[in-house]
């Protein structure tokens, strides 16, 4: 039987599924890569398994011809082919394996190269709901107050239900200067709320450094927002400069860092993990484990702490767990929990399959997938860090109760306006706190929480968080680094 285009593509993919158990060399968590070796693409000899695959392909080919020849409306080969590929990948129930057409692949490569336009948020499909892994630092998403684990229910009022991750992302992305309205569901908040974001160019910087005096000791702080092409170079340059300036301790901050390229985190870990222990292990489909070592003779002479949160994922977790197993403190909240490695394999027409090939394991062989890295020191942020925007249709007044009032009370407290209580009852003390806020910000002093007052409270809370006000996790990491 003559193979059609769909048949050939499917044979290639199934060959991929059984043949790509080869060695690991520079495989990346998410990046365009060269195709697998020619040998790995071949079906090989006439084995029983190959005969079964041929029989399966005959069934697929029959379905393809049945649709093409008999379906009520015209449908082109490409639509059927891409639908078949997407269907196979969906049966894996793996949110990290996906098919990307030529246009999606172009945008994906732009993201990895840290230069693209949109809202700036890493997302993942969890239980068929699009969730924020982490917003990019200084991006429109961060400025709008989006947070890890926020669920995106609608885009511009249209539900994302039934759409793939790539289709959902395509609706959120857009040109600089255009607006997009997201309907967000946040844990602990009774009702979904809307956030309007103006798309912009996403910042290319991935490493931010500063020093702070802690008990008379110069302490370096390196914040890494994602692991893209230039991150290792930026990290090493800024670390070298701080070391030349005489730092006596270091804090590495990977909060809200959704991950990135495996070779980049490898280059960074090689600066910290000595050759006598692996900085990473990789496990293939057969359970074979390969440890990877640096050439470093000894670890840094100064103490180090790492900060993580629920938005620290993938490559961030590789760093955190390696440092933890070296004996360094990890401060914050349990991380996201992504312990798999993907490789993007081109299909020859500028489309790509991103497929999970391997597990990554900690230096001691632990798999953190869907568990996350557990900090050695648990530390949450102040309560107002976890509040949400409040939609006001009618002004909130004294003696009313509800979750919206509770949310505003917590925000006011975080902004140093004492509401008297934070249980959702609009007391006289809460009214006075609202009046004080309105007076300080040149608003009408009604003592009621109208839409304008609520929006300005929310804006100032977001600014305080982005400025690092009351950052208990960083404070704790600095406090513990020399203990």
Coordinates of C-alpha atoms in Angstrom, one line a residue:
X1 CA 0.0 0.0 0.0
X2 CA 1.3 3.4 -1.0
X3 CA 2.1 5.5 2.1
X4 CA 0.5 9.0 2.1
X5 CA 2.1 12.0 3.8
X6 CA 0.2 11.3 7.1
X7 CA 1.4 7.7 7.1
X8 CA 5.0 8.7 6.7
X9 CA 4.8 11.3 9.4
X10 CA 3.2 8.9 11.8
X11 CA 5.7 6.2 11.1
X12 CA 8.5 8.7 11.8
X13 CA 6.9 9.6 15.1
X14 CA 6.4 6.0 16.3
X15 CA 9.9 5.3 15.3
X16 CA 10.9 8.2 17.4
X17 CA 8.9 6.8 20.3
X18 CA 10.7 3.4 20.2
X19 CA 14.1 4.5 18.9
X20 CA 15.2 7.5 20.8
X21 CA 16.6 5.8 23.9
X22 CA 20.1 6.9 22.9
X23 CA 22.7 8.8 24.8
X24 CA 22.3 12.2 26.4
X25 CA 24.6 14.9 25.3
X26 CA 23.5 18.5 25.8
X27 CA 19.8 17.8 25.6
X28 CA 17.9 20.9 26.7
X29 CA 14.8 21.5 28.7
X30 CA 13.2 23.6 26.0
X31 CA 15.1 24.6 22.9
X32 CA 15.3 24.1 19.2
X33 CA 17.8 21.3 18.7
X34 CA 19.3 19.3 15.9
X35 CA 17.4 16.2 14.9
X36 CA 18.2 12.9 16.5
X37 CA 20.7 10.7 14.7
X38 CA 19.7 9.1 11.5
X39 CA 19.9 5.7 13.1
X40 CA 17.5 6.7 15.8
X41 CA 14.9 7.6 13.1
X42 CA 14.9 4.2 11.4
X43 CA 12.4 1.5 12.2
X44 CA 15.1 -1.2 12.0
X45 CA 14.6 -4.8 11.1
X46 CA 11.4 -6.8 10.6
X47 CA 10.6 -7.3 14.3
X48 CA 7.3 -8.2 15.8
X49 CA 7.1 -4.7 17.2
X50 CA 7.6 -3.2 13.8
X51 CA 4.9 -5.4 12.3
X52 CA 2.5 -4.2 14.9
X53 CA 3.4 -0.6 14.1
X54 CA 2.7 -1.3 10.4
X55 CA -0.7 -2.7 11.2
X56 CA -1.5 0.3 13.3
X57 CA -0.4 2.6 10.5
X58 CA -2.7 0.8 8.1
X59 CA -5.6 1.6 10.4
X60 CA -4.6 5.2 10.6
X61 CA -4.2 5.4 6.9
X62 CA -7.6 3.9 6.4
X63 CA -9.1 6.5 8.7
X64 CA -7.3 9.3 6.8
X65 CA -8.7 8.1 3.4
X66 CA -12.2 7.6 4.8
X67 CA -12.3 11.2 6.0
X68 CA -10.7 12.6 2.8
X69 CA -13.0 10.7 0.5
X70 CA -16.3 10.8 2.4
X71 CA -16.5 13.7 4.9
X72 CA -19.3 16.2 4.1
X73 CA -16.9 19.2 3.7
X74 CA -13.5 19.6 2.1
X75 CA -10.6 19.2 4.4
X76 CA -6.9 19.5 3.5
X77 CA -4.1 17.0 4.2
X78 CA -2.3 19.3 6.5
X79 CA -5.2 19.8 8.8
X80 CA -5.7 16.0 9.2
X81 CA -2.0 15.4 9.6
X82 CA -1.5 18.0 12.3
X83 CA -4.7 16.8 14.0
X84 CA -3.4 13.3 14.1
X85 CA -0.1 14.4 15.6
X86 CA -1.8 16.5 18.3
X87 CA -4.1 13.6 19.1
X88 CA -1.2 11.2 19.7
X89 CA 0.5 13.7 21.9
X90 CA -2.7 14.4 23.9
X91 CA -2.9 10.7 24.8
X92 CA 0.4 10.9 26.6
X93 CA -1.2 13.2 29.2
X94 CA 2.0 15.0 29.5
X95 CA 1.6 18.8 29.5
X96 CA 5.3 19.2 28.4
X97 CA 5.0 17.2 25.2
X98 CA 3.4 19.2 22.4
X99 CA 3.3 19.9 18.7
X100 CA 4.2 23.3 17.4
X101 CA 3.5 24.4 13.9
X102 CA 5.8 26.8 12.0
X103 CA 4.4 30.0 13.4
X104 CA 4.2 28.6 17.0
X105 CA 7.8 27.4 16.7
X106 CA 9.0 30.8 15.6
X107 CA 7.5 32.4 18.7
X108 CA 8.8 29.6 20.9
X109 CA 12.4 30.3 19.7
X110 CA 11.9 34.0 20.3
X111 CA 10.9 33.2 23.9
X112 CA 14.0 31.0 24.4
X113 CA 16.2 33.8 23.0
X114 CA 14.6 36.2 25.6
X115 CA 13.4 38.7 23.0
X116 CA 9.7 38.7 22.3
X117 CA 6.5 40.7 22.7
X118 CA 3.5 39.8 24.8
X119 CA 2.6 39.8 28.5
X120 CA 5.7 37.9 29.8
X121 CA 4.5 34.8 31.7
X122 CA 5.5 31.2 31.6
X123 CA 2.3 29.0 31.5
X124 CA 1.4 25.4 31.7
X125 CA -1.8 23.4 31.1
X126 CA -2.7 21.7 34.4
X127 CA -5.9 19.6 34.6
X128 CA -7.0 21.2 31.3
X129 CA -6.7 24.7 32.8
X130 CA -4.0 27.2 31.7
X131 CA -2.0 28.1 34.7
X132 CA 0.7 30.7 35.3
X133 CA 4.0 29.1 36.3
X134 CA 5.7 32.5 36.8
X135 CA 5.5 36.0 35.4
X136 CA 8.8 37.4 33.9
X137 CA 10.5 40.0 36.1
X138 CA 9.6 43.6 35.0
X139 CA 7.1 42.2 32.4
X140 CA 3.5 43.4 31.9
X141 CA 2.3 40.3 33.7
X142 CA 4.3 41.0 36.8
X143 CA 3.4 44.7 36.8
X144 CA -0.3 43.6 36.6
X145 CA 0.1 41.4 39.7
X146 CA -0.2 38.0 38.1
X147 CA 1.3 35.2 40.3
X148 CA 2.4 31.6 40.2
X149 CA -0.6 29.2 40.0
X150 CA -3.0 31.8 38.8
X151 CA -5.5 30.1 36.4
X152 CA -6.4 31.8 33.2
X153 CA -10.1 31.1 32.5
X154 CA -10.9 33.5 29.7
X155 CA -9.0 35.8 27.2
X156 CA -11.0 38.9 26.2
X157 CA -14.1 37.4 27.6
X158 CA -13.8 34.1 25.6
X159 CA -13.3 30.8 27.4
X160 CA -10.1 28.8 26.9
X161 CA -11.9 25.5 27.6
X162 CA -11.2 22.9 25.1
X163 CA -8.2 24.7 23.6
X164 CA -4.6 23.3 23.6
X165 CA -1.9 25.1 25.5
X166 CA -0.4 26.5 22.2
X167 CA -3.9 27.7 21.1
X168 CA -4.5 29.4 24.5
X169 CA -1.0 31.1 24.4
X170 CA -1.7 32.4 20.9
X171 CA -4.7 34.2 22.1
X172 CA -2.8 35.9 25.0
X173 CA 0.2 36.9 22.9
X174 CA 0.1 40.0 20.7
X175 CA 1.9 43.1 19.5
X176 CA 3.4 45.7 21.8
X177 CA 0.9 48.3 22.9
X178 CA -2.2 46.2 22.5
X179 CA -4.4 45.3 25.4
X180 CA -5.6 41.8 26.5
X181 CA -8.1 41.1 29.3
X182 CA -7.6 37.9 31.3
X183 CA -10.1 36.4 33.6
X184 CA -8.1 34.9 36.5
X185 CA -9.0 32.4 39.2
X186 CA -6.7 32.5 42.2
X187 CA -6.5 30.0 45.1
X188 CA -8.1 31.4 48.2
X189 CA -10.2 34.0 46.3
X190 CA -13.9 33.3 46.1
X191 CA -14.6 34.7 42.7
X192 CA -12.6 35.0 39.4
X193 CA -11.4 38.6 38.6
X194 CA -10.4 40.4 35.5
X195 CA -7.0 41.9 34.7
X196 CA -6.3 44.1 31.7
X197 CA -2.7 44.0 30.5
X198 CA -0.9 46.1 27.9
X199 CA 1.4 43.9 25.9
X200 CA 5.0 45.0 25.6
X201 CA 8.5 43.9 24.7
X202 CA 9.6 41.4 27.3
X203 CA 12.9 42.3 29.1
X204 CA 16.0 40.5 27.9
X205 CA 17.9 40.8 31.2
X206 CA 17.9 37.6 33.2
X207 CA 20.4 38.2 36.0
X208 CA 20.2 41.1 38.5
X209 CA 22.9 41.6 41.1
X210 CA 23.4 43.8 44.2
X211 CA 25.3 43.7 47.5
X212 CA 24.0 44.2 51.0
X213 CA 25.8 44.6 54.3
X214 CA 24.7 41.8 56.8
X215 CA 26.2 42.1 60.3
X216 CA 29.2 44.0 58.8
X217 CA 29.7 41.4 56.0
X218 CA 29.4 42.3 52.3
X219 CA 26.9 39.9 50.9
X220 CA 26.1 39.3 47.2
X221 CA 22.6 38.8 45.9
X222 CA 22.1 37.3 42.5
X223 CA 18.5 37.1 41.2
X224 CA 18.0 34.9 38.1
X225 CA 14.7 35.3 36.3
X226 CA 15.1 32.5 33.7
X227 CA 17.8 30.4 32.1
X228 CA 18.1 31.6 28.5
X229 CA 21.0 31.7 26.0
X230 CA 23.0 34.5 27.7
X231 CA 22.1 33.7 31.4
X232 CA 25.2 31.7 32.3
X233 CA 27.5 34.4 30.8
X234 CA 25.6 37.2 32.7
X235 CA 25.6 35.1 35.9
X236 CA 29.4 34.4 35.8
X237 CA 30.3 37.9 34.9
X238 CA 28.3 39.4 37.7
X239 CA 29.5 36.8 40.2
X240 CA 33.1 37.4 39.3
X241 CA 32.7 41.1 39.8
X242 CA 31.1 40.6 43.2
X243 CA 33.9 38.2 44.2
X244 CA 36.5 40.7 43.1
X245 CA 34.7 43.3 45.2
X246 CA 35.2 41.0 48.2
X247 CA 31.8 39.4 49.0
X248 CA 31.8 37.2 52.1
X249 CA 28.5 35.4 51.4
X250 CA 26.0 34.9 48.5
X251 CA 22.3 34.5 48.1
X252 CA 21.0 33.1 44.8
X253 CA 17.3 34.1 44.2
X254 CA 15.4 31.9 41.7
X255 CA 11.9 32.8 42.9
X256 CA 9.4 33.0 40.0
X257 CA 12.0 31.5 37.7
X258 CA 10.2 29.1 35.4
X259 CA 13.4 27.4 34.1
X260 CA 14.9 27.3 30.6
X261 CA 17.9 25.7 29.0
X262 CA 19.6 22.7 30.6
X263 CA 23.1 23.5 29.3
X264 CA 22.8 27.0 30.9
X265 CA 22.1 25.7 34.4
X266 CA 24.8 23.1 33.9
X267 CA 27.3 25.9 33.2
X268 CA 26.2 27.7 36.3
X269 CA 26.3 24.7 38.6
X270 CA 29.8 23.9 37.4
X271 CA 30.9 27.0 39.3
X272 CA 29.6 25.6 42.6
X273 CA 29.5 21.8 42.6
X274 CA 32.9 20.1 43.0
X275 CA 33.9 17.1 40.9
X276 CA 33.5 14.6 43.7
X277 CA 29.7 14.7 43.4
X278 CA 27.4 15.0 40.3
X279 CA 25.6 18.2 39.9
X280 CA 22.8 16.3 38.0
X281 CA 21.7 12.8 37.0
X282 CA 19.7 12.0 33.9
X283 CA 17.5 8.9 33.6
X284 CA 16.5 7.5 30.2
X285 CA 13.4 5.5 29.2
X286 CA 15.0 2.2 30.4
X287 CA 15.9 3.5 33.8
X288 CA 19.6 3.9 33.1
X289 CA 21.1 6.8 35.1
X290 CA 24.0 9.0 33.9
X291 CA 25.6 11.3 36.4
X292 CA 27.3 14.6 35.3
X293 CA 30.3 16.1 37.0
X294 CA 32.2 19.4 36.8
X295 CA 35.9 19.8 36.8
X296 CA 35.8 22.0 39.9
X297 CA 38.3 21.1 42.6
X298 CA 36.5 22.6 45.6
X299 CA 33.4 24.5 46.4
X300 CA 33.2 28.2 47.2
X301 CA 34.9 29.4 50.4
X302 CA 32.0 31.6 51.3
X303 CA 28.5 30.5 52.5
X304 CA 25.5 30.4 50.1
X305 CA 21.8 30.4 50.5
X306 CA 19.1 29.8 47.7
X307 CA 15.6 31.3 47.7
X308 CA 12.7 29.5 45.9
X309 CA 8.9 29.7 45.8
X310 CA 6.1 28.0 44.0
X311 CA 7.1 29.7 40.8
X312 CA 10.6 28.2 40.8
X313 CA 10.5 25.4 38.2
X314 CA 12.6 23.1 36.1
X315 CA 16.1 24.5 35.8
X316 CA 15.6 26.5 38.9
X317 CA 14.8 23.3 40.8
X318 CA 18.0 21.7 39.4
X319 CA 20.0 24.5 40.9
X320 CA 18.1 24.5 44.2
X321 CA 18.2 20.7 44.9
X322 CA 21.9 20.5 43.9
X323 CA 22.8 23.3 46.3
X324 CA 20.6 21.8 49.0
X325 CA 22.3 18.4 48.7
X326 CA 25.6 20.1 49.0
X327 CA 24.5 21.3 52.4
X328 CA 23.4 24.9 51.6
X329 CA 20.2 26.3 53.0
X330 CA 17.2 26.7 50.7
X331 CA 14.7 29.3 51.9
X332 CA 11.1 29.9 50.9
X333 CA 8.2 27.7 49.8
X334 CA 8.2 24.4 48.0
X335 CA 8.9 24.8 44.3
X336 CA 6.8 23.9 41.3
X337 CA 7.8 20.3 40.6
X338 CA 9.0 19.7 37.1
X339 CA 11.5 16.9 36.8
X340 CA 11.5 16.0 33.1
X341 CA 13.6 17.0 30.1
X342 CA 12.2 17.9 26.7
X343 CA 13.8 18.0 23.3
X344 CA 12.3 19.8 20.3
X345 CA 12.6 17.7 17.2
X346 CA 12.0 19.4 13.8
X347 CA 9.7 17.5 11.4
X348 CA 11.2 19.1 8.3
X349 CA 8.6 21.7 7.5
X350 CA 9.5 24.1 10.2
X351 CA 7.1 22.5 12.6
X352 CA 8.3 20.7 15.7
X353 CA 7.4 18.1 18.2
X354 CA 8.5 18.9 21.8
X355 CA 8.7 15.6 23.5
X356 CA 9.7 14.4 27.0
X357 CA 12.8 12.3 26.6
X358 CA 14.3 12.0 30.1
X359 CA 13.9 12.5 33.8
X360 CA 16.4 14.6 35.6
X361 CA 17.4 13.6 39.1
X362 CA 19.2 15.4 41.9
X363 CA 22.8 14.6 42.6
X364 CA 21.7 11.9 45.1
X365 CA 19.2 10.5 42.6
X366 CA 15.9 12.0 43.9
X367 CA 13.1 12.8 41.5
X368 CA 11.2 16.0 42.5
X369 CA 8.6 15.7 39.7
X370 CA 5.1 16.9 40.9
X371 CA 6.6 17.2 44.4
X372 CA 8.9 20.1 44.2
X373 CA 12.1 20.9 46.1
X374 CA 11.3 21.3 49.8
X375 CA 13.2 24.2 51.4
X376 CA 15.4 23.6 54.4
X377 CA 13.8 26.8 55.9
X378 CA 10.1 27.4 55.3
X379 CA 9.3 31.1 55.0
X380 CA 6.2 32.7 53.6
X381 CA 5.8 36.3 52.6
X382 CA 3.5 38.8 54.4
X383 CA -0.2 38.1 54.0
X384 CA -0.7 41.1 51.7
X385 CA 1.6 39.5 49.1
X386 CA -1.2 36.9 48.5
X387 CA -4.1 39.3 48.0
X388 CA -6.0 39.7 44.8
X389 CA -7.6 42.6 42.8
X390 CA -11.1 43.4 43.8
X391 CA -13.8 44.3 41.3
X392 CA -16.1 47.0 42.7
X393 CA -19.5 47.5 41.2
X394 CA -21.1 49.3 44.1
X395 CA -19.0 51.1 46.8
X396 CA -18.2 49.0 49.9
X397 CA -19.4 50.8 53.1
X398 CA -19.2 50.6 56.9
X399 CA -21.0 47.7 58.5
X400 CA -20.9 45.6 55.4
X401 CA -19.1 42.2 55.3
X402 CA -17.5 40.0 52.7
X403 CA -14.3 38.6 51.2
X404 CA -13.8 41.8 49.1
X405 CA -13.6 43.8 52.3
X406 CA -11.3 41.3 53.9
X407 CA -9.0 41.5 50.9
X408 CA -8.9 45.3 51.0
X409 CA -8.2 45.3 54.8
X410 CA -5.2 43.0 54.3
X411 CA -3.9 45.3 51.5
X412 CA -4.4 48.4 53.7
X413 CA -2.5 46.8 56.5
X414 CA 0.3 45.9 54.1
X415 CA 0.4 49.6 53.1
X416 CA 0.7 50.6 56.8
X417 CA -2.9 51.8 57.1
X418 CA -4.4 50.1 60.2
X419 CA -7.9 48.7 59.3
X420 CA -8.4 47.6 62.9
X421 CA -9.3 44.1 61.8
X422 CA -8.9 41.8 58.7
X423 CA -11.9 39.5 59.1
X424 CA -14.1 41.1 56.4
X425 CA -16.3 43.3 58.6
X426 CA -16.1 47.0 57.5
X427 CA -15.6 48.6 60.9
X428 CA -15.2 52.2 61.9
X429 CA -11.5 51.6 62.1
X430 CA -11.5 50.3 58.6
X431 CA -13.4 53.4 57.4
X432 CA -10.8 55.6 59.1
X433 CA -8.0 53.7 57.3
X434 CA -9.7 54.2 54.0
X435 CA -10.1 57.9 54.7
X436 CA -6.4 58.2 55.5
X437 CA -5.5 56.4 52.3
X438 CA -7.8 58.7 50.3
X439 CA -6.4 61.8 51.9
X440 CA -2.8 60.8 51.2
X441 CA -3.6 60.1 47.6
X442 CA -5.8 63.1 46.8
X443 CA -9.0 61.1 46.4
X444 CA -12.4 62.1 47.6
X445 CA -12.5 61.3 51.3
X446 CA -15.8 59.4 51.4
X447 CA -14.5 56.5 53.6
X448 CA -16.1 54.2 51.2
X449 CA -14.2 51.8 48.9
X450 CA -15.2 52.7 45.4
X451 CA -13.6 51.4 42.2
X452 CA -11.0 54.2 42.0
X453 CA -9.9 53.7 45.6
X454 CA -9.7 49.9 45.3
X455 CA -7.7 50.2 42.1
X456 CA -5.2 52.6 43.7
X457 CA -4.8 50.4 46.7
X458 CA -4.1 47.4 44.5
X459 CA -1.6 49.4 42.4
X460 CA 0.3 50.4 45.5
X461 CA 0.4 46.9 46.8
X462 CA 1.8 45.6 43.5
X463 CA 4.4 48.3 43.6
X464 CA 5.4 47.4 47.2
X465 CA 5.8 43.8 46.3
X466 CA 7.8 44.5 43.2
X467 CA 10.0 46.9 45.2
X468 CA 10.7 44.2 47.7
X469 CA 9.0 45.8 50.7
X470 CA 8.7 43.4 53.6
X471 CA 10.5 40.7 51.7
X472 CA 10.6 38.1 54.5
X473 CA 12.1 35.4 52.3
X474 CA 15.1 37.5 51.3
X475 CA 15.5 38.8 54.8
X476 CA 15.5 35.2 56.2
X477 CA 18.0 34.0 53.6
X478 CA 20.4 36.9 54.5
X479 CA 19.9 36.2 58.2
X480 CA 20.7 32.5 57.8
X481 CA 23.5 32.6 55.3
X482 CA 26.2 33.1 58.0
X483 CA 24.8 30.7 60.6

